[in-house]
């Protein structure tokens, strides 16, 4: 990423979209909208001081919603370019409120609330669509109860949990436990506030609350203490709830018994009939890393086939089974239901024993499918290229990276679902086709 | 030309940058303390702690500090030099400092990550590492990068679909190609196949590309030829090609290995006899020649693969089996076709659809237990343990087809030896990086594609072939090559010409100068491994950037 950012022959137009393409192979004109960041890229050093002072916390989608970022932000810390951008949906200034602390803080004077989108025209010989893919939303599969059971998460969420710079600093805390811990933290704040009020009332009236409450209940004291007593009751409820929660929290451990469910949305005629090609490997990888992190971890990977198909992949799968406490189960999980302690329970057929089994896990990870990227239809119209029956850009076996229009090529998951080595090799392939299109002799033919 | 490495008489001014790496380093050791400590070291005039030194902001801070403080040494204490040394060194160069005066210290992989939860120890170790780095930086010398010329020619070894695709693409960029094919005909394994999964005859498709290659002015094709010897280095290789009686010498700038692989044929494997128990490739032949007559066909996947002897999955056999099963079934709907498998490797979009379609056609897929592999008897009965039914099963077959893996060619190790590139334990060529450099060798200027590296489908082989063309073009379109100065040098004065260094050099970068009676390093070939320096009995061989005084300075600082 940094190499691309620094390469003298590469002009990077991040946060930009192609709006119109005219011309033909060798001499295309592309209109590109550079969306306003409200931060001057020439001045911004990416120091992040603005984000530190920004008062508005926004759900961080880079961490799959498990942490927050600010309304002025960069997508992730090492992103290229490091130029920050303002999220106008959440920024106070763009919502008519008083703020602008980022502009005051920025020593480079890079914040520009008046910035406008800019449309640039590029003269290019060839175009490569490397538009990637969209991850399937498992909410569409009601039987897996994603979003309903907190301990059912997607592989991408799990990646963030495993990451040292992720929301849990790399520890496998269970989402349900995180919710409880957050609730405890919130209640503790409330309790503090409430206790201060009670103390003040006690000082004012010169008597301990409990004593007054006993008298109040038996009707000995008058109604003048009604408010106080109501507050005292609230306070008692709060502390009771808090102590129950704290007791529960003491039993919390990190997730050690993991289930990975393959083909979530893929190889499924309701959604994507095709295979995503890479999820078997990332589930194995995630299970191995989880085991490296905590040797007590056990993982079960549920799949119809384990498609460890690539150089060294099957060996990796076998090694995971031998050394990383992974068991591979040939089964399509029918349903996930809620169990005790927030543990999801998988209902599946153990094909080896021909029995329907209910099995409890600490955490369930859904290997969500790779689908055509959002906006692929719009892009196909802009580029005037065809889409195949699966929703990816159409190519032929003879010319595997050529789209249906001369001079426009495709690589990576815009072509079909594929893993990293295949994407990299295909990217080189698309580059070669682009070079052929723009080399001198071919250009002469065009003009 | 003004040398960048010109020595200036000036005071040592070291700048030290300590990276937090977010919480990767700062979470486990006290970065501000290390930074403060670095400022006390001799020669250090500037220190800075960064959240991410490798971020654009961090790089700018280094460059600004070099300019504002006249730094002539920079030490970054962060992560792995393998990933980040080139970035920091070139950033220093952009700010006007000789890049060889940059030194990197790894306080993440070798410190914060291995001492998690021991903040005091980790911090004190980080200080030691930084002190060593600063001591070494002081003893570093400025160096100049090595330049050499480029011959705009490529040698492609192998004329199958991968090699043909390389040649066709390079010719399309106006580059000249020498294509060497060992057999008498271009097209490789595809000449033996019946149809492709697209339904098109394989020979016709590869023939079309071969035709283009043969008619291209930019491509010289040597059929029935072999590469005998390769010397030289990126930009200037010399290849000796034996084409029949004729021996041809060629100078080329880059080399592509596309020698392919062959299907395993093992007599006796699961009863293989070439008659009623055949391999998938033999079935292709039958289908092609119209000899196929069987009514009951059982295909067995992973025959001779994914076992202890051959651990890998051969990627293409499931596709081949489904393709052939569908062909049989579509021409004879009453045929009984069964596929016994472990995992159907029909990854991606088109292949998975084929699997659905195949099931729809009535081809049955049954899972066998690899711990109890199928047994094939002479009369064609196949016994196996059906995993999802949990019982042993016997099926009848007129023809048993074994889906055997593609295996490396016998000659592949020899070809690898010509260029001193590595192969893996299965005899397949080993690329530089499994994920990020799938088409490169670690050795510069040499590339690999197709089944020579690991079994691939014809579409994948073609994609890789075209991709290699871009890798080659990225070298051949340059006017000259520039290479790191970290290479060995041999002191003429003290070398006794014992040739001990020549024996240990894996890149054959050292030659013996008979006139002078000393060994000499061809610096463009040297990869800076340091074998010669550690072997030389008279300490005449030295590795730039790692000379004894530089390493000793580092060790003494502990």
XYZ file of N, CA, C and O in Angstrom, chain A residues 18-178:
644
model
N -15.480 6.953 -10.261
C -15.569 7.175 -11.699
C -17.033 7.421 -12.040
O -17.915 6.685 -11.620
N -17.279 8.501 -12.792
C -18.673 8.837 -13.105
C -19.023 8.628 -14.556
O -20.172 8.366 -14.892
N -18.018 8.748 -15.425
C -18.320 8.665 -16.839
C -17.065 8.238 -17.574
O -15.962 8.658 -17.225
N -17.221 7.369 -18.567
C -16.080 6.958 -19.386
C -16.491 7.080 -20.838
O -17.529 6.555 -21.242
N -15.680 7.798 -21.611
C -15.962 7.879 -23.044
C -14.704 7.521 -23.807
O -13.652 7.333 -23.220
N -14.825 7.437 -25.123
C -13.659 7.081 -25.940
C -13.551 5.586 -26.113
O -14.503 4.847 -25.873
N -12.357 5.148 -26.530
C -12.177 3.723 -26.772
C -10.768 3.320 -26.374
O -9.963 4.167 -25.981
N -10.489 2.015 -26.472
C -9.189 1.481 -26.056
C -8.064 2.342 -26.604
O -8.056 2.687 -27.774
N -7.120 2.716 -25.757
C -6.001 3.551 -26.185
C -6.261 5.013 -25.945
O -5.332 5.796 -25.780
N -7.525 5.429 -25.941
C -7.829 6.853 -25.700
C -9.171 7.033 -25.012
O -10.111 7.537 -25.598
N -9.224 6.569 -23.773
C -10.421 6.792 -22.965
C -10.323 8.147 -22.262
O -9.229 8.621 -21.962
N -11.476 8.741 -22.000
C -11.524 9.882 -21.088
C -12.423 9.478 -19.926
O -13.558 9.045 -20.146
N -11.888 9.586 -18.728
C -12.675 9.204 -17.552
C -12.916 10.417 -16.682
O -11.999 11.181 -16.398
N -14.176 10.601 -16.320
C -14.506 11.678 -15.378
C -14.528 11.068 -13.984
O -15.265 10.121 -13.735
N -13.714 11.620 -13.089
C -13.625 11.079 -11.739
C -14.005 12.151 -10.732
O -13.484 13.268 -10.783
N -14.936 11.792 -9.847
C -15.328 12.736 -8.803
C -14.473 12.508 -7.560
O -14.505 11.445 -6.962
N -13.668 13.524 -7.238
C -12.902 13.456 -5.979
C -13.797 14.044 -4.910
O -14.065 15.248 -4.915
N -14.268 13.180 -4.037
C -15.250 13.637 -3.049
C -14.588 14.529 -1.998
O -13.440 14.314 -1.617
N -15.355 15.499 -1.565
C -14.807 16.446 -0.585
C -14.540 15.727 0.730
O -15.398 15.028 1.249
N -13.310 15.899 1.242
C -12.971 15.352 2.553
C -13.160 16.404 3.641
O -13.084 16.109 4.813
N -13.290 17.657 3.201
C -13.317 18.813 4.103
C -12.005 18.955 4.864
O -11.930 19.542 5.930
N -10.961 18.313 4.293
C -9.606 18.427 4.826
C -8.713 18.581 3.599
O -8.839 17.817 2.646
N -7.876 19.591 3.613
C -7.002 19.855 2.468
C -5.856 18.833 2.450
O -5.003 18.820 3.334
N -5.875 17.977 1.418
C -4.895 16.887 1.350
C -3.468 17.421 1.270
O -2.520 16.783 1.749
N -3.302 18.607 0.677
C -1.957 19.159 0.524
C -1.392 19.615 1.871
O -0.185 19.658 2.079
N -2.287 19.987 2.786
C -1.824 20.509 4.076
C -1.822 19.450 5.174
O -1.006 19.490 6.090
N -2.761 18.498 5.122
C -2.917 17.522 6.207
C -1.683 16.622 6.307
O -1.211 16.099 5.312
N -1.158 16.479 7.517
C -0.001 15.604 7.718
C -0.415 14.242 8.275
O 0.414 13.380 8.490
N -1.682 14.089 8.518
C -2.161 12.814 9.061
C -1.814 12.610 10.519
O -1.797 11.482 11.001
N -1.565 13.697 11.250
C -1.104 13.564 12.638
C -2.207 13.052 13.567
O -1.931 12.437 14.588
N -3.471 13.323 13.218
C -4.573 12.791 14.021
C -4.962 13.649 15.207
O -5.821 13.254 16.001
N -4.364 14.846 15.337
C -4.695 15.720 16.470
C -6.166 16.126 16.426
O -6.815 16.268 17.460
N -6.707 16.275 15.217
C -8.106 16.665 15.055
C -9.029 15.602 15.647
O -9.989 15.924 16.352
N -8.709 14.342 15.342
C -9.564 13.249 15.822
C -9.524 13.171 17.344
O -10.517 12.843 17.984
N -8.356 13.516 17.919
C -8.235 13.461 19.381
C -9.199 14.425 20.059
O -9.796 14.109 21.082
N -9.371 15.619 19.476
C -10.209 16.628 20.141
C -11.672 16.581 19.704
O -12.530 17.163 20.361
N -11.957 15.888 18.608
C -13.339 15.830 18.109
C -14.243 15.235 19.191
O -13.961 14.182 19.742
N -15.359 15.939 19.509
C -16.215 15.463 20.609
C -17.196 14.370 20.190
O -17.848 13.787 21.037
N -17.311 14.118 18.881
C -18.377 13.228 18.415
C -17.851 11.817 18.159
O -17.010 11.614 17.288
N -18.356 10.864 18.945
C -17.965 9.474 18.731
C -18.939 8.815 17.760
O -20.148 9.005 17.869
N -18.393 8.089 16.802
C -19.200 7.438 15.770
C -18.811 5.958 15.742
O -17.643 5.617 15.950
N -19.791 5.097 15.483
C -19.505 3.663 15.380
C -18.432 3.426 14.315
O -18.534 3.931 13.207
N -17.406 2.662 14.681
C -16.281 2.443 13.771
C -16.517 1.198 12.927
O -16.439 0.078 13.416
N -16.823 1.418 11.668
C -17.119 0.281 10.797
C -15.864 -0.497 10.425
O -15.929 -1.650 10.042
N -14.703 0.137 10.532
C -13.464 -0.612 10.271
C -13.337 -1.746 11.294
O -12.921 -2.837 10.975
N -13.739 -1.461 12.541
C -13.738 -2.507 13.566
C -15.091 -3.211 13.630
O -15.477 -3.731 14.677
N -15.795 -3.193 12.511
C -17.071 -3.897 12.392
C -18.067 -3.477 13.471
O -18.848 -4.299 13.964
N -17.996 -2.216 13.863
C -18.963 -1.696 14.822
C -18.660 -2.027 16.274
O -19.473 -1.744 17.147
N -17.498 -2.598 16.549
C -17.185 -2.977 17.935
C -16.385 -1.916 18.685
O -15.915 -2.162 19.790
N -16.143 -0.786 18.042
C -15.503 0.315 18.758
C -16.020 1.619 18.143
O -16.873 1.582 17.271
N -15.509 2.730 18.616
C -15.942 3.991 18.025
C -14.742 4.745 17.471
O -13.611 4.531 17.881
N -15.024 5.581 16.522
C -14.041 6.521 16.007
C -14.648 7.902 16.157
O -15.705 8.031 16.763
N -13.978 8.938 15.599
C -14.527 10.280 15.707
C -15.170 10.700 14.387
O -15.046 9.999 13.381
N -15.834 11.847 14.416
C -16.492 12.321 13.198
C -15.470 12.843 12.184
O -15.763 12.980 11.007
N -14.246 13.143 12.648
C -13.150 13.391 11.707
C -12.191 12.231 11.915
O -11.850 11.867 13.041
N -11.810 11.587 10.827
C -11.154 10.290 11.001
C -10.389 9.876 9.755
O -10.567 10.440 8.674
N -9.517 8.872 9.912
C -9.029 8.141 8.752
C -9.497 6.701 8.960
O -9.669 6.256 10.088
N -9.731 6.000 7.872
C -10.392 4.686 7.923
C -9.668 3.732 8.865
O -10.265 3.047 9.649
N -8.333 3.694 8.768
C -7.546 2.976 9.776
C -6.154 3.591 9.828
O -5.761 4.317 8.923
N -5.430 3.295 10.919
C -4.235 4.068 11.254
C -3.177 4.116 10.153
O -2.557 5.137 9.935
N -2.950 2.980 9.468
C -1.874 2.996 8.485
C -2.376 3.232 7.064
O -1.679 2.965 6.104
N -3.618 3.682 6.941
C -4.215 3.881 5.622
C -3.453 4.884 4.775
O -2.820 5.800 5.291
N -3.504 4.668 3.475
C -2.855 5.555 2.523
C -3.923 6.140 1.620
O -4.736 5.388 1.085
N -3.977 7.430 1.397
C -3.191 8.453 2.075
C -3.703 8.640 3.508
O -4.825 8.276 3.813
N -2.874 9.248 4.337
C -3.279 9.381 5.741
C -4.181 10.598 5.964
O -4.609 10.857 7.079
N -4.459 11.318 4.883
C -5.345 12.481 4.963
C -6.669 12.108 5.646
O -7.303 11.143 5.256
N -7.054 12.891 6.643
C -8.299 12.601 7.340
C -9.494 13.116 6.531
O -9.324 13.832 5.541
N -10.676 12.727 6.940
C -11.897 13.194 6.280
C -12.949 13.440 7.349
O -12.910 12.838 8.420
N -13.896 14.326 7.020
C -14.985 14.590 7.969
C -16.214 13.799 7.531
O -16.592 13.800 6.368
N -16.792 13.116 8.493
C -18.014 12.351 8.270
C -19.177 13.323 8.463
O -19.552 13.643 9.589
N -19.727 13.818 7.346
C -20.713 14.910 7.435
C -22.023 14.465 8.068
O -22.790 15.294 8.541
N -22.286 13.176 8.083
C -23.514 12.698 8.729
C -23.464 12.945 10.234
O -24.493 13.086 10.876
N -22.257 12.931 10.791
C -22.147 13.007 12.242
C -21.479 14.274 12.774
O -21.657 14.622 13.934
N -20.685 14.947 11.940
C -19.959 16.131 12.395
C -20.943 17.196 12.886
O -21.961 17.460 12.244
N -20.657 17.802 14.035
C -21.564 18.797 14.620
C -21.741 19.988 13.688
O -22.841 20.490 13.506
N -20.660 20.442 13.065
C -20.722 21.606 12.189
C -21.702 21.370 11.045
O -22.506 22.236 10.706
N -21.641 20.160 10.466
C -22.518 19.868 9.327
C -23.952 19.586 9.763
O -24.819 19.408 8.942
N -24.158 19.493 11.072
C -25.512 19.278 11.569
C -26.034 20.519 12.297
O -26.900 20.420 13.163
N -25.440 21.659 11.937
C -25.940 22.937 12.423
C -25.658 23.232 13.888
O -26.298 24.083 14.485
N -24.696 22.498 14.475
C -24.383 22.770 15.874
C -23.061 23.530 15.962
O -22.289 23.540 15.017
N -22.836 24.095 17.142
C -21.597 24.839 17.305
C -20.443 23.877 17.577
O -20.555 22.995 18.418
N -19.357 24.011 16.860
C -18.184 23.175 17.162
C -16.960 23.759 16.446
O -16.628 24.908 16.657
N -16.337 22.969 15.573
C -15.158 23.451 14.852
C -13.888 23.346 15.658
O -12.887 24.002 15.354
N -13.868 22.510 16.706
C -12.648 22.392 17.514
C -11.500 21.785 16.700
O -10.335 22.099 16.944
N -11.845 20.953 15.720
C -10.778 20.345 14.912
C -10.011 21.428 14.163
O -8.789 21.408 14.090
N -10.780 22.386 13.602
C -10.137 23.452 12.831
C -9.239 24.292 13.732
O -8.172 24.740 13.309
N -9.690 24.475 14.990
C -8.864 25.253 15.921
C -7.596 24.493 16.276
O -6.521 25.059 16.422
N -7.735 23.182 16.413
C -6.594 22.365 16.846
C -5.558 22.170 15.723
O -4.362 22.085 15.977
N -6.026 22.113 14.481
C -5.145 21.718 13.375
C -4.060 22.760 13.126
O -4.349 23.886 12.719
N -2.829 22.377 13.376
C -1.730 23.328 13.195
C -1.415 23.557 11.725
O -0.852 24.565 11.343
N -1.768 22.579 10.910
C -1.497 22.706 9.472
C -2.577 23.524 8.766
O -2.482 23.782 7.572
N -3.609 23.926 9.492
C -4.747 24.677 8.943
C -5.348 23.963 7.738
O -5.606 24.550 6.694
N -5.532 22.655 7.890
C -5.986 21.841 6.765
C -7.498 21.692 6.711
O -8.046 21.298 5.689
N -8.187 22.013 7.810
C -9.643 21.798 7.829
C -10.327 22.876 6.993
O -10.061 24.065 7.160
N -11.197 22.448 6.091
C -11.877 23.389 5.209
C -13.342 22.964 5.085
O -13.679 22.112 4.268
N -14.210 23.567 5.903
C -15.619 23.169 5.913
C -16.327 23.537 4.612
O -17.419 23.072 4.348
N -15.680 24.404 3.820
C -16.311 24.873 2.576
C -15.895 24.037 1.364
O -16.345 24.295 0.256
N -15.029 23.058 1.574
C -14.503 22.286 0.436
C -15.634 21.657 -0.391
O -16.658 21.260 0.166
N -15.431 21.597 -1.702
C -16.433 21.032 -2.606
C -15.868 19.800 -3.304
O -14.656 19.654 -3.435
N -16.764 18.929 -3.794
C -16.323 17.825 -4.655
C -15.629 18.417 -5.868
O -15.952 19.526 -6.295
N -14.683 17.658 -6.432
C -13.983 18.148 -7.612
C -14.061 17.060 -8.674
O -13.802 15.889 -8.369
N -14.449 17.429 -9.882
C -14.490 16.413 -10.943
C -13.269 16.617 -11.838
O -13.044 17.715 -12.348
N -12.463 15.556 -11.977
C -11.279 15.661 -12.835
C -11.459 14.767 -14.048
O -12.157 13.756 -13.996
N -10.841 15.166 -15.151
C -10.891 14.346 -16.356
C -9.532 13.708 -16.565
O -8.513 14.379 -16.535
N -9.522 12.394 -16.752
C -8.259 11.686 -16.961
C -8.221 11.126 -18.379
O -9.204 10.549 -18.841
N -7.094 11.324 -19.042
C -6.899 10.718 -20.356
C -6.128 9.427 -20.135
O -4.988 9.451 -19.670
N -6.761 8.283 -20.399
C -6.082 7.004 -20.160
C -6.234 6.078 -21.354
O -7.192 6.187 -22.124
N -5.282 5.162 -21.490
C -5.313 4.213 -22.598
C -6.099 2.964 -22.252
O -6.719 2.337 -23.107
N -6.025 2.576 -20.997
C -6.697 1.341 -20.583
C -7.285 1.539 -19.200
O -6.861 2.413 -18.451
N -8.263 0.716 -18.885
C -8.941 0.809 -17.582
C -8.967 -0.584 -16.947
O -9.240 -1.572 -17.632
N -8.647 -0.647 -15.661
C -8.725 -1.923 -14.956
C -9.737 -1.787 -13.817
O -9.636 -0.885 -12.989
N -10.722 -2.676 -13.814
C -11.699 -2.679 -12.722
C -11.217 -3.663 -11.661
O -11.114 -4.855 -11.923
N -10.864 -3.132 -10.508
C -10.439 -3.981 -9.390
C -11.361 -3.638 -8.232
O -10.940 -3.215 -7.171
N -12.650 -3.812 -8.489
C -13.676 -3.281 -7.596
C -14.000 -4.181 -6.418
O -14.837 -3.846 -5.598
N -13.342 -5.341 -6.339
C -13.490 -6.172 -5.147
C -14.870 -6.789 -4.994
O -15.549 -7.050 -5.983
N -15.279 -6.965 -3.752
C -16.499 -7.712 -3.484
C -17.225 -7.151 -2.268
O -16.716 -6.262 -1.592
N -18.401 -7.673 -2.028
C -19.149 -7.300 -0.830
C -19.346 -8.547 0.018
O -19.662 -9.614 -0.517
N -19.176 -8.400 1.309
C -19.387 -9.542 2.185
C -20.883 -9.724 2.435
O -21.600 -8.759 2.688
N -21.313 -10.947 2.331
C -22.720 -11.290 2.535
C -23.177 -10.917 3.952
O -22.437 -11.127 4.922
N -24.390 -10.365 4.051
C -24.929 -10.013 5.366
C -25.732 -11.189 5.924
O -26.816 -11.491 5.428
N -25.237 -11.835 6.974
C -25.886 -13.059 7.460
C -27.228 -12.831 8.141
O -27.912 -13.791 8.489
N -27.624 -11.560 8.298
C -28.956 -11.289 8.834
C -30.009 -11.939 7.926
O -31.093 -12.330 8.373
N -29.650 -12.087 6.654
C -30.575 -12.678 5.684
C -30.867 -14.150 5.965
O -31.763 -14.725 5.372
N -30.051 -14.778 6.817
C -30.311 -16.177 7.166
C -30.878 -16.211 8.585
O -30.119 -16.246 9.553
N -32.205 -16.175 8.730
C -32.784 -16.021 10.074
C -32.393 -17.162 11.015
O -32.253 -16.937 12.220
N -32.184 -18.373 10.479
C -31.907 -19.510 11.369
C -30.544 -19.408 12.053
O -30.267 -20.127 13.005
N -29.681 -18.496 11.577
C -28.384 -18.352 12.242
C -28.395 -17.242 13.311
O -27.416 -17.037 14.015
N -29.507 -16.505 13.382
C -29.759 -15.529 14.463
C -28.621 -14.538 14.677
O -28.319 -14.130 15.809
N -27.993 -14.152 13.552
C -26.942 -13.134 13.625
C -27.575 -11.818 14.054
O -28.674 -11.496 13.626
N -26.907 -11.062 14.890
C -27.391 -9.794 15.483
C -28.388 -10.060 16.615
O -28.652 -9.174 17.411
N -28.943 -11.253 16.653
C -29.907 -11.583 17.692
C -29.135 -12.200 18.861
O -29.268 -11.786 20.011
N -28.274 -13.163 18.558
C -27.385 -13.734 19.564
C -26.043 -13.014 19.466
O -25.385 -13.088 18.426
N -25.631 -12.316 20.514
C -24.397 -11.518 20.398
C -23.153 -12.369 20.125
O -22.196 -11.877 19.541
N -23.173 -13.627 20.548
C -21.970 -14.440 20.367
C -21.935 -15.194 19.042
O -21.197 -16.157 18.876
N -22.763 -14.744 18.113
C -22.661 -15.216 16.731
C -22.113 -14.048 15.937
O -22.761 -13.003 15.840
N -20.881 -14.202 15.421
C -20.254 -13.071 14.733
C -19.751 -13.517 13.355
O -19.711 -14.713 13.065
N -19.375 -12.543 12.522
C -18.858 -12.905 11.199
C -17.339 -13.073 11.276
O -16.698 -12.634 12.242
N -16.799 -13.702 10.241
C -15.356 -13.938 10.186
C -14.603 -12.614 10.229
O -13.534 -12.510 10.826
N -15.175 -11.578 9.596
C -14.480 -10.298 9.569
C -14.471 -9.675 10.971
O -13.470 -9.098 11.394
N -15.567 -9.829 11.710
C -15.575 -9.347 13.102
C -14.517 -10.093 13.908
O -13.789 -9.502 14.707
N -14.445 -11.406 13.660
C -13.475 -12.227 14.401
C -12.049 -11.785 14.089
O -11.187 -11.738 14.964
N -11.806 -11.427 12.809
C -10.490 -10.900 12.422
C -10.141 -9.682 13.277
O -9.013 -9.541 13.741
N -11.129 -8.801 13.458
C -10.871 -7.597 14.247
C -10.617 -7.954 15.711
O -9.780 -7.367 16.357
N -11.364 -8.947 16.229
C -11.139 -9.373 17.613
C -9.737 -9.957 17.780
O -9.095 -9.784 18.811
N -9.266 -10.672 16.747
C -7.939 -11.301 16.837
C -6.810 -10.288 16.698
O -5.675 -10.551 17.068
N -7.141 -9.126 16.119
C -6.094 -8.151 15.825
C -5.639 -7.425 17.085
O -6.457 -6.988 17.893
N -4.320 -7.294 17.213
C -3.763 -6.605 18.385
C -4.249 -5.164 18.442
O -4.337 -4.568 19.510
N -4.571 -4.579 17.282
C -5.067 -3.201 17.296
C -6.584 -3.168 17.159
O -7.164 -2.152 16.821
N -7.232 -4.303 17.403
C -8.691 -4.373 17.299
C -9.380 -3.941 18.582
O -8.725 -3.497 19.529
N -10.691 -4.097 18.618
C -11.474 -3.581 19.750
C -11.171 -4.260 21.087
O -11.465 -3.699 22.141
N -10.612 -5.468 21.065
C -10.329 -6.158 22.342
C -8.828 -6.362 22.526
O -8.405 -7.218 23.298
N -8.020 -5.608 21.794
C -6.561 -5.724 21.851
C -6.097 -7.152 21.578
O -5.085 -7.609 22.115
N -6.851 -7.875 20.778
C -6.418 -9.223 20.396
C -6.901 -10.322 21.313
O -6.622 -11.483 21.077
N -7.639 -9.966 22.393
C -8.157 -11.012 23.280
C -9.540 -11.451 22.821
O -10.305 -10.648 22.323
N -9.824 -12.724 23.006
C -11.101 -13.240 22.533
C -12.213 -13.060 23.572
O -12.815 -14.030 24.013
N -12.456 -11.807 23.950
C -13.587 -11.531 24.833
C -14.862 -11.789 24.039
O -14.937 -11.449 22.866
N -15.869 -12.367 24.719
C -17.103 -12.646 23.994
C -17.960 -11.388 23.926
O -18.082 -10.649 24.916
N -18.578 -11.130 22.767
C -19.392 -9.913 22.628
C -20.445 -9.777 23.725
O -20.679 -8.678 24.222
N -21.060 -10.896 24.150
C -22.093 -10.788 25.193
C -21.460 -10.295 26.493
O -22.066 -9.521 27.235
N -20.239 -10.747 26.772
C -19.547 -10.304 27.984
C -19.164 -8.832 27.883
O -19.213 -8.093 28.871
N -18.782 -8.440 26.657
C -18.412 -7.033 26.458
C -19.632 -6.143 26.740
O -19.519 -5.093 27.369
